[in-house]
Short mmCIF file of C-alpha atoms and ligand atoms in Angstrom, two decimals:
data_model
loop_
_atom_site.label_atom_id
_atom_site.label_comp_id
_atom_site.label_asym_id
_atom_site.label_seq_id
_atom_site.Cartn_x
_atom_site.Cartn_y
_atom_site.Cartn_z
CA UNK A 190 -22.85 36.15 -22.06
CA UNK A 191 -19.43 37.72 -22.14
CA UNK A 192 -16.45 37.12 -19.89
CA UNK A 193 -16.65 38.31 -16.29
CA UNK A 194 -15.96 42.02 -16.14
CA UNK A 195 -12.99 43.21 -14.17
CA UNK A 196 -15.12 45.77 -12.29
CA UNK A 197 -16.64 42.89 -10.28
CA UNK A 198 -13.23 41.55 -9.27
CA UNK A 199 -10.96 42.70 -6.45
CA UNK A 200 -8.70 45.63 -7.40
CA UNK A 201 -5.54 43.55 -7.78
CA UNK A 202 -7.09 40.77 -9.89
CA UNK A 203 -4.85 39.84 -12.82
CA UNK A 204 -4.13 36.92 -15.12
CA UNK A 205 -0.85 35.15 -14.33
CA UNK A 206 1.62 33.65 -16.82
CA UNK A 207 -0.15 30.31 -16.67
CA UNK A 208 -3.50 31.94 -17.48
CA UNK A 209 -4.70 31.48 -13.90
CA UNK A 210 -6.38 34.26 -11.90
CA UNK A 211 -4.13 35.99 -9.39
CA UNK A 212 -5.27 38.20 -6.49
CA UNK A 213 -2.74 40.23 -4.56
CA UNK A 214 -0.02 38.60 -6.66
CA UNK A 215 -1.07 35.12 -5.49
CA UNK A 216 -2.30 32.44 -7.88
CA UNK A 217 -5.76 31.26 -6.90
CA UNK A 218 -4.77 27.71 -7.83
CA UNK A 219 -1.81 27.82 -5.46
CA UNK A 220 -3.99 29.25 -2.68
CA UNK A 221 -6.37 26.34 -3.18
CA UNK A 222 -3.49 23.84 -3.12
CA UNK A 223 -2.53 25.22 0.25
CA UNK A 224 -5.91 25.89 1.85
CA UNK A 225 -8.48 23.81 -0.06
CA UNK A 226 -11.99 24.80 -1.07
CA UNK A 227 -14.36 26.42 -0.33
CA UNK A 228 -12.07 29.36 0.39
CA UNK A 229 -12.69 33.08 0.96
CA UNK A 230 -9.88 35.15 -0.59
CA UNK A 231 -9.69 38.82 0.47
CA UNK A 232 -7.60 41.38 -1.40
CA UNK A 233 -5.99 43.42 1.34
CA UNK A 234 -5.06 46.31 -0.98
CA UNK A 235 -8.71 46.55 -2.06
CA UNK A 236 -9.91 46.62 1.56
CA UNK A 237 -7.42 49.36 2.44
CA UNK A 238 -8.29 51.38 -0.67
CA UNK A 239 -12.01 51.39 0.23
CA UNK A 240 -11.22 52.40 3.83
CA UNK A 241 -9.05 55.26 2.56
CA UNK A 242 -11.69 56.37 0.07
CA UNK A 243 -14.21 56.56 2.91
CA UNK A 244 -11.88 58.47 5.23
CA UNK A 245 -11.05 60.88 2.38
CA UNK A 246 -14.77 61.46 1.77
CA UNK A 247 -15.92 61.93 5.36
CA UNK A 248 -12.83 62.66 7.43
CA UNK A 249 -10.89 60.81 10.13
CA UNK A 250 -12.99 59.31 12.95
CA UNK A 251 -16.13 59.81 10.87
CA UNK A 252 -16.26 56.42 9.20
CA UNK A 253 -17.50 53.58 11.36
CA UNK A 254 -17.07 50.15 9.78
CA UNK A 255 -20.16 47.99 10.30
CA UNK A 256 -18.44 44.82 11.46
CA UNK A 257 -21.42 42.56 10.89
CA UNK A 258 -20.57 42.62 7.16
CA UNK A 259 -17.36 40.69 7.84
CA UNK A 260 -15.48 40.39 11.11
CA UNK A 261 -12.39 38.61 12.29
CA UNK A 262 -9.48 40.03 14.25
CA UNK A 263 -7.41 40.73 11.14
CA UNK A 264 -10.28 42.72 9.61
CA UNK A 265 -10.92 44.67 12.82
CA UNK A 266 -7.23 45.56 13.01
CA UNK A 267 -7.04 46.53 9.33
CA UNK A 268 -10.04 48.87 9.60
CA UNK A 269 -8.68 50.39 12.80
CA UNK A 270 -5.22 50.87 11.24
CA UNK A 271 -6.85 52.71 8.35
CA UNK A 272 -8.52 55.16 10.72
CA UNK A 273 -12.01 53.67 10.85
CA UNK A 274 -14.05 53.23 14.00
CA UNK A 275 -15.96 49.96 14.46
CA UNK A 276 -19.71 49.51 14.76
CA UNK A 277 -20.54 46.39 16.76
CA UNK A 278 -24.10 45.17 17.24
CA UNK A 279 -23.68 42.50 19.90
CA UNK A 280 -21.51 41.63 22.87
CA UNK A 281 -19.88 39.00 20.64
CA UNK A 282 -18.85 41.51 17.98
CA UNK A 283 -17.53 43.80 20.72
CA UNK A 284 -15.57 40.89 22.16
CA UNK A 285 -13.90 40.14 18.81
CA UNK A 286 -13.07 43.82 18.20
CA UNK A 287 -11.50 44.15 21.66
CA UNK A 288 -9.65 40.85 21.22
CA UNK A 289 -8.14 42.32 18.05
CA UNK A 290 -6.63 45.10 20.16
CA UNK A 291 -9.03 47.79 18.97
CA UNK A 292 -9.72 50.11 21.91
CA UNK A 293 -13.31 50.33 23.16
CA UNK A 294 -13.12 54.08 22.57
CA UNK A 295 -13.07 53.25 18.83
CA UNK A 296 -16.19 51.03 19.06
CA UNK A 297 -19.86 52.00 18.96
CA UNK A 298 -22.58 49.63 20.17
CA UNK A 299 -25.74 49.00 18.15
CA UNK A 300 -28.64 46.60 18.40
CA UNK A 301 -32.42 46.77 18.67
CA UNK A 302 -32.54 44.44 21.66
CA UNK A 303 -29.34 44.73 23.63
CA UNK A 304 -29.37 42.77 26.85
CA UNK A 305 -28.56 44.28 30.22
CA UNK A 306 -25.33 42.25 30.16
CA UNK A 307 -24.32 43.64 26.76
CA UNK A 308 -25.02 47.19 27.91
CA UNK A 309 -23.03 46.63 31.08
CA UNK A 310 -20.05 45.22 29.14
CA UNK A 311 -20.11 48.20 26.78
CA UNK A 312 -20.33 50.74 29.60
CA UNK A 313 -17.59 49.11 31.64
CA UNK A 314 -15.35 48.82 28.58
CA UNK A 315 -16.12 52.52 27.89
CA UNK A 316 -17.22 52.26 24.27
CA UNK A 317 -17.30 55.51 22.31
CA UNK A 318 -21.10 55.66 22.47
CA UNK A 319 -24.13 53.40 22.61
CA UNK A 320 -26.77 53.78 19.92
CA UNK A 321 -29.99 53.52 21.93
CA UNK A 322 -32.85 51.91 20.04
CA UNK A 323 -35.90 51.89 22.34
CA UNK A 324 -37.55 53.18 25.52
CA UNK A 325 -37.00 49.75 27.08
CA UNK A 326 -33.28 50.19 26.48
CA UNK A 327 -33.41 53.59 28.23
CA UNK A 328 -35.10 51.77 31.14
CA UNK A 329 -32.29 49.21 31.21
CA UNK A 330 -29.69 51.98 31.22
CA UNK A 331 -31.50 53.59 34.19
CA UNK A 332 -31.34 50.29 36.07
CA UNK A 333 -27.62 49.92 35.35
CA UNK A 334 -26.93 53.50 36.49
CA UNK A 335 -28.95 52.92 39.67
CA UNK A 336 -26.83 49.87 40.49
CA UNK A 337 -23.64 51.86 40.13
CA UNK A 338 -22.48 50.69 36.71
CA UNK A 339 -20.40 53.45 35.20
CA UNK A 340 -19.07 55.72 33.92
CA UNK A 341 -22.17 57.45 32.53
CA UNK A 342 -22.41 56.27 28.91
CA UNK A 343 -22.49 58.64 25.99
CA UNK A 344 -25.51 57.74 23.86
CA UNK A 345 -26.89 58.45 20.42
CA UNK A 346 -30.56 57.84 19.64
CA UNK A 347 -31.51 55.79 16.60
CA UNK A 348 -34.29 57.56 14.75
CA UNK A 349 -36.55 55.92 12.17
CA UNK A 350 -37.00 58.71 9.63
CA UNK A 351 -39.90 57.21 7.68
CA UNK A 352 -37.87 56.93 4.49
CA UNK A 353 -38.38 53.74 2.54
CA UNK A 354 -35.12 52.68 0.90
CA UNK A 355 -35.48 50.88 -2.40
CA UNK A 356 -34.01 47.55 -1.40
CA UNK A 357 -35.10 44.09 -0.27
CA UNK A 358 -37.82 44.24 2.41
CA UNK A 359 -35.65 42.33 4.93
CA UNK A 360 -32.89 44.95 4.77
CA UNK A 361 -35.01 48.13 4.56
CA UNK A 362 -34.87 49.66 8.04
CA UNK A 363 -35.86 53.33 7.76
CA UNK A 364 -39.61 53.00 7.13
CA UNK A 365 -42.19 53.68 9.85
CA UNK A 366 -43.10 49.99 10.11
CA UNK A 367 -39.75 48.82 11.48
CA UNK A 368 -38.46 47.08 14.59
CA UNK A 369 -35.60 49.58 14.72
CA UNK A 370 -35.36 52.93 16.44
CA UNK A 371 -37.65 55.74 17.59
CA UNK A 372 -40.22 56.79 15.01
CA UNK A 373 -39.99 60.38 13.93
CA UNK A 374 -43.52 60.68 12.58
CA UNK A 375 -45.40 59.67 15.75
CA UNK A 376 -43.34 61.81 18.12
CA UNK A 377 -41.38 58.99 19.76
CA UNK A 378 -38.10 60.45 18.51
CA UNK A 379 -38.70 63.78 20.23
CA UNK A 380 -39.97 62.08 23.40
CA UNK A 381 -36.78 59.99 23.48
CA UNK A 382 -34.61 63.09 23.06
CA UNK A 383 -36.45 64.83 25.92
CA UNK A 384 -36.09 61.84 28.18
CA UNK A 385 -32.39 61.31 27.38
CA UNK A 386 -31.67 65.01 27.94
CA UNK A 387 -33.30 64.96 31.36
CA UNK A 388 -31.75 61.63 32.36
CA UNK A 389 -28.78 61.31 34.69
CA UNK A 390 -28.08 57.78 33.45
CA UNK A 391 -26.91 58.80 29.98
CA UNK A 392 -25.20 61.67 28.22
CA UNK A 393 -26.97 62.41 24.93
CA UNK A 394 -24.43 63.25 22.21
CA UNK A 395 -26.32 62.79 18.96
CA UNK A 396 -28.88 61.17 16.71
CA UNK A 397 -28.56 58.37 14.18
CA UNK A 398 -30.44 56.80 11.31
CA UNK A 399 -29.82 53.85 8.98
CA UNK A 400 -32.36 53.42 6.21
CA UNK A 401 -31.29 50.02 4.98
CA UNK A 402 -28.69 48.04 3.18
CA UNK A 403 -27.63 47.59 -0.45
CA UNK A 404 -29.27 50.88 -1.45
CA UNK A 405 -28.33 52.00 -4.98
CA UNK A 406 -30.42 55.11 -5.23
CA UNK A 407 -28.54 58.19 -4.03
CA UNK A 408 -31.85 60.06 -3.70
CA UNK A 409 -32.94 57.74 -0.84
CA UNK A 410 -29.81 58.80 1.07
CA UNK A 411 -30.38 62.48 0.26
CA UNK A 412 -33.99 62.19 1.46
CA UNK A 413 -32.94 60.56 4.75
CA UNK A 414 -30.20 63.16 5.25
CA UNK A 415 -32.76 65.96 4.74
CA UNK A 416 -35.27 64.47 7.17
CA UNK A 417 -32.54 63.88 9.74
CA UNK A 418 -31.04 67.32 9.26
CA UNK A 419 -34.46 68.94 9.84
CA UNK A 420 -34.74 67.00 13.07
CA UNK A 421 -31.13 67.35 14.22
CA UNK A 422 -30.36 71.02 13.52
CA UNK A 423 -32.61 72.46 16.28
CA UNK A 424 -31.26 69.88 18.76
CA UNK A 425 -27.72 71.16 18.19
CA UNK A 426 -26.01 67.94 19.35
CA UNK A 427 -22.38 67.15 18.49
CA UNK A 428 -22.99 63.95 16.46
CA UNK A 429 -25.17 63.11 13.46
CA UNK A 430 -24.71 59.54 12.16
CA UNK A 431 -26.33 58.72 8.84
CA UNK A 432 -25.83 54.96 8.84
CA UNK A 433 -24.47 52.72 6.12
CA UNK A 434 -26.28 51.01 3.33
CA UNK A 435 -24.40 52.01 0.20
CA UNK A 436 -25.10 49.31 -2.39
CA UNK A 437 -22.50 47.48 -4.44
CA UNK A 438 -22.70 45.97 -7.91
CA UNK A 439 -22.99 42.19 -7.69
CA UNK A 440 -24.06 41.59 -11.28
CA UNK A 441 -22.81 42.69 -14.69
CA UNK A 442 -25.78 45.00 -15.24
CA UNK A 443 -25.61 46.74 -11.84
CA UNK A 444 -24.04 50.11 -11.18
CA UNK A 445 -23.66 51.56 -7.68
CA UNK A 446 -22.56 55.02 -6.55
CA UNK A 447 -18.94 55.14 -5.35
CA UNK A 448 -18.11 55.89 -1.72
CA UNK A 449 -16.92 59.34 -2.82
CA UNK A 450 -20.23 60.05 -4.60
CA UNK A 451 -22.17 58.85 -1.57
CA UNK A 452 -20.08 61.24 0.55
CA UNK A 453 -20.93 64.20 -1.66
CA UNK A 454 -24.66 63.44 -1.62
CA UNK A 455 -24.78 63.18 2.17
CA UNK A 456 -22.44 66.02 3.02
CA UNK A 457 -23.99 68.40 0.45
CA UNK A 458 -27.46 67.69 1.83
CA UNK A 459 -26.25 68.34 5.38
CA UNK A 460 -24.43 71.54 4.42
CA UNK A 461 -27.47 72.85 2.54
CA UNK A 462 -29.60 72.35 5.66
CA UNK A 463 -27.17 74.02 8.02
CA UNK A 464 -26.00 70.94 9.96
CA UNK A 465 -23.20 71.90 12.35
CA UNK A 466 -22.79 68.47 13.98
CA UNK A 467 -20.00 66.07 13.02
CA UNK A 468 -21.48 63.88 10.28
CA UNK A 469 -20.42 60.21 10.37
CA UNK A 470 -21.40 57.12 8.40
CA UNK A 471 -21.33 53.36 8.98
CA UNK A 472 -20.49 51.53 5.75
CA UNK A 473 -20.15 47.75 5.85
CA UNK A 474 -20.83 46.21 2.45
CA UNK A 475 -19.19 49.02 0.46
CA UNK A 476 -15.89 48.42 2.27
CA UNK A 477 -15.66 44.64 2.06
CA UNK A 478 -18.05 43.12 -0.51
CA UNK A 479 -16.00 43.44 -3.69
CA UNK A 480 -12.71 42.79 -1.90
CA UNK A 481 -13.30 39.04 -1.76
CA UNK A 482 -14.27 36.10 -3.83
CA UNK A 483 -15.24 32.61 -2.78
CA UNK A 484 -13.51 29.75 -4.55
CA UNK A 485 -15.28 26.40 -4.80
CA UNK A 486 -14.59 23.09 -6.54
CA UNK A 487 -17.16 21.77 -8.98
CA UNK A 488 -18.14 18.27 -7.85
CA UNK A 489 -21.24 17.21 -9.76
CA UNK A 490 -22.81 18.35 -13.01
CA UNK A 491 -26.32 17.11 -13.67
CA UNK A 492 -27.79 17.80 -17.06
CA UNK A 493 -31.53 17.31 -17.44
CA UNK A 494 -32.17 17.59 -21.19
CA UNK A 495 -34.57 20.36 -22.18
CA UNK A 496 -34.93 21.39 -18.57
CA UNK A 497 -31.86 22.57 -16.72
CA UNK A 498 -28.23 21.90 -15.86
CA UNK A 499 -27.22 21.85 -12.22
CA UNK A 500 -23.62 22.53 -11.23
CA UNK A 501 -22.95 21.57 -7.61
CA UNK A 502 -20.00 22.91 -5.64
CA UNK A 503 -18.50 21.93 -2.29
CA UNK A 504 -20.17 24.67 -0.17
CA UNK A 505 -23.45 26.51 -0.56
CA UNK A 506 -26.00 28.20 1.69
CA UNK A 507 -23.74 27.65 4.70
CA UNK A 508 -21.03 29.98 3.33
CA UNK A 509 -22.96 32.38 1.06
CA UNK A 510 -26.56 32.46 2.28
CA UNK A 511 -27.69 35.72 0.60
CA UNK A 512 -29.33 34.03 -2.40
CA UNK A 513 -31.42 31.90 -0.02
CA UNK A 514 -32.24 34.80 2.30
CA UNK A 515 -32.98 37.53 -0.23
CA UNK A 516 -33.01 35.87 -3.63
CA UNK A 517 -29.79 37.78 -4.37
CA UNK A 518 -27.74 37.13 -7.45
CA UNK A 519 -24.03 36.49 -7.89
CA UNK A 520 -21.87 36.12 -10.95
CA UNK A 521 -19.49 33.20 -11.31
CA UNK A 522 -16.53 32.32 -13.50
CA UNK A 523 -13.67 29.86 -13.83
CA UNK A 524 -10.37 31.23 -12.48
CA UNK A 525 -8.54 29.23 -15.18
CA UNK A 526 -10.50 31.00 -17.92
CA UNK A 527 -11.02 34.59 -16.84
CA UNK A 528 -11.57 35.89 -20.35
CA UNK A 529 -13.71 33.01 -21.62
CA UNK A 530 -17.21 33.65 -22.94
CA UNK A 531 -19.78 32.29 -20.50
CA UNK A 532 -22.39 30.96 -22.87
CA UNK A 533 -23.87 28.20 -20.71
CA UNK A 534 -26.67 29.00 -18.22
CA UNK A 535 -26.75 26.69 -15.22
CA UNK A 536 -28.18 26.63 -11.73
CA UNK A 537 -25.28 26.83 -9.33
CA UNK A 538 -26.08 24.88 -6.18
CA UNK A 539 -24.37 23.74 -3.01
CA UNK A 540 -24.15 20.41 -1.21
CA UNK A 541 -26.82 20.93 1.44
CA UNK A 542 -29.82 18.70 1.80
CA UNK A 543 -32.45 20.98 0.37
CA UNK A 544 -33.49 22.29 -3.00
CA UNK A 545 -33.34 25.87 -1.74
CA UNK A 546 -29.56 25.58 -1.47
CA UNK A 547 -28.84 27.80 -4.45
CA UNK A 548 -25.83 30.08 -5.00
CA UNK A 549 -26.92 31.44 -8.38
CA UNK A 550 -30.28 30.77 -10.00
CA UNK A 551 -29.02 31.44 -13.54
CA UNK A 552 -25.23 31.36 -13.51
CA UNK A 553 -23.37 32.00 -16.75
CA UNK A 554 -20.35 29.74 -17.11
CA UNK A 555 -18.05 28.65 -19.95
CA UNK A 556 -19.49 25.64 -21.79
CA UNK A 557 -16.42 23.50 -21.11
CA UNK A 558 -17.00 23.64 -17.33
CA UNK A 559 -16.06 20.24 -15.90
CA UNK A 560 -15.99 18.27 -12.67
CA UNK A 561 -12.86 19.26 -10.75
CA UNK A 562 -12.82 22.84 -12.03
CA UNK A 563 -12.33 25.65 -9.58
CA UNK A 564 -15.26 28.07 -9.72
CA UNK A 565 -15.16 31.57 -8.23
CA UNK A 566 -17.99 33.82 -7.05
CA UNK A 567 -16.89 37.46 -6.87
CA UNK A 568 -18.29 40.18 -4.57
CA UNK A 569 -18.73 37.73 -1.70
CA UNK A 570 -16.79 39.70 0.92
CA UNK A 571 -19.87 41.00 2.78
CA UNK A 572 -22.56 39.00 4.57
CA UNK A 573 -21.16 35.68 3.40
CA UNK A 574 -18.61 34.48 5.91
CA UNK A 575 -20.31 36.52 8.65
CA UNK A 576 -23.70 34.91 8.01
CA UNK A 577 -22.30 31.43 7.52
CA UNK A 578 -23.53 28.45 9.46
CA UNK A 579 -22.69 24.84 10.24
CA UNK A 580 -25.85 23.53 8.59
CA UNK A 581 -25.45 19.83 7.81
CA UNK A 582 -22.43 19.96 10.12
CA UNK A 583 -20.38 21.57 7.39
CA UNK A 584 -17.05 22.87 8.60
CA UNK A 585 -16.94 26.59 7.81
CA UNK A 586 -14.38 27.72 5.24
CA UNK A 587 -11.13 29.51 5.94
CA UNK A 588 -10.36 33.13 5.11
CA UNK A 589 -7.07 34.10 3.52
CA UNK A 590 -5.78 37.67 3.10
CA UNK A 591 -3.52 38.27 0.10
CA UNK A 592 -1.25 41.23 -0.64
CA UNK A 593 1.97 41.83 -2.59
CA UNK A 594 2.48 38.16 -3.44
CA UNK A 595 2.04 37.04 0.18
CA UNK A 596 -0.87 35.16 1.68
CA UNK A 597 -1.82 34.73 5.30
CA UNK A 598 -4.53 32.58 6.77
CA UNK A 599 -6.61 34.77 9.10
CA UNK A 600 -9.41 32.30 9.84
CA UNK A 601 -8.61 28.60 9.54
CA UNK A 602 -11.02 25.99 8.24
CA UNK A 603 -13.14 24.46 10.95
CA UNK A 604 -12.46 20.85 11.83
CA UNK A 605 -14.66 17.97 12.91
CA UNK A 606 -13.32 18.60 16.43
CA UNK A 607 -14.74 22.16 16.25
CA UNK A 608 -18.12 20.64 15.45
CA UNK A 609 -18.01 18.84 18.81
CA UNK A 610 -16.43 21.69 20.79
CA UNK A 611 -19.71 22.71 22.45
CA UNK A 612 -21.34 19.27 22.35
CA UNK A 613 -21.14 17.81 25.87
CA UNK A 614 -22.28 14.35 24.84
C1 PLP B 836 -25.95 46.84 8.77
C2 PLP B 836 -25.78 48.21 9.28
C3 PLP B 836 -24.85 49.06 8.68
C4 PLP B 836 -24.05 48.66 7.47
O1 PLP B 836 -24.85 48.43 6.37
P1 PLP B 836 -24.17 48.17 4.95
O2 PLP B 836 -25.32 48.01 4.04
O3 PLP B 836 -23.36 46.93 5.07
O4 PLP B 836 -23.33 49.37 4.64
C5 PLP B 836 -24.68 50.30 9.21
N1 PLP B 836 -25.39 50.73 10.29
C6 PLP B 836 -26.29 49.93 10.89
C7 PLP B 836 -27.01 50.43 12.07
C8 PLP B 836 -26.53 48.65 10.41
O5 PLP B 836 -27.43 47.88 10.99
#
């Protein structure tokens, strides 16, 4: 296997004078000296470039960053500064966005099972709109209105268009058999529109769909846009939101459409079908995934002759759980040897107490990999840190943003004291 290709690395990745990988002008080795491992390193220029590409493709106030992909106050602020709105799916995500100073009017609330309390918080904060997911949620909004909670929320209805995205079953969300949204095929979608239009508790401003995540096939997006356009055009509502889901390349052999190409597919389909609504999208992964890499330290190498070599690092399923959840793959490389051939195949594992704790089932690494080496996994900016856990009472890793030779810690490493912060003895 050849050296890691640059297309999987953050935009500003380069080799420094000492041969060590640099991101944002900062040596990865020096970052590790300061912050330790495991460490999430985000390239701020890369994040901003993806935000700008999305705004250029869809227009200002038409790109809504799906915060569940990666959220901390610095990220919320960065996305907001770049002209993105924020999609939050829980009261907790809304809380972090507001704590970052992002106005509620720039936040949209999602979720298939929002509580009455979450709905009340969103209404009182005056979020931009609430994406309503079910008839039970419409009931809850009626109850809130009847008890005087206001002002009347603007709502968008999430429609399940019956389009099966070609992705992992757990992240396909547009098919008829889904917990999300109002089904188009069985008439629920139209019934929900009728009810919302007649209701005094909500102001209906649009419809929404999201067919799934990590979708590579532009035709799935075109299909969903067509189905949604057919449904939305006669309704003549101001907003049509076509979700997120644009895939990213994680592996050498993967190729994903760019944000600009995704924009053309969606906007062309809408134009062809006569959509007059504002068309917005909600990318998460495509904004943040390739902006970051996770740096680990190799601690144990176990060679079982004729069977397999295990390379264990100082994190694992608690910081990058996608391989365990979806069987996803990641590449890996040694930051000290960016251009080295990776001719050794190993199983890259973490330090958790189970055999399922795998980061890469068949990682390619240079054959001189040794205990004490730093090892980096690229394209770990989405659904890694945000899905992390404290399993085995691991302290979650810090997040550092790098740009123009400067680094700033935006999330510190957890401490043992944090592990006891909610434990009342
Ligand atoms: C997760 C999610 C997104 C973002 O998905 P990505 O694959 O990260 O782009 C957008 N909209 C909704 C409703 C989601 O649930």
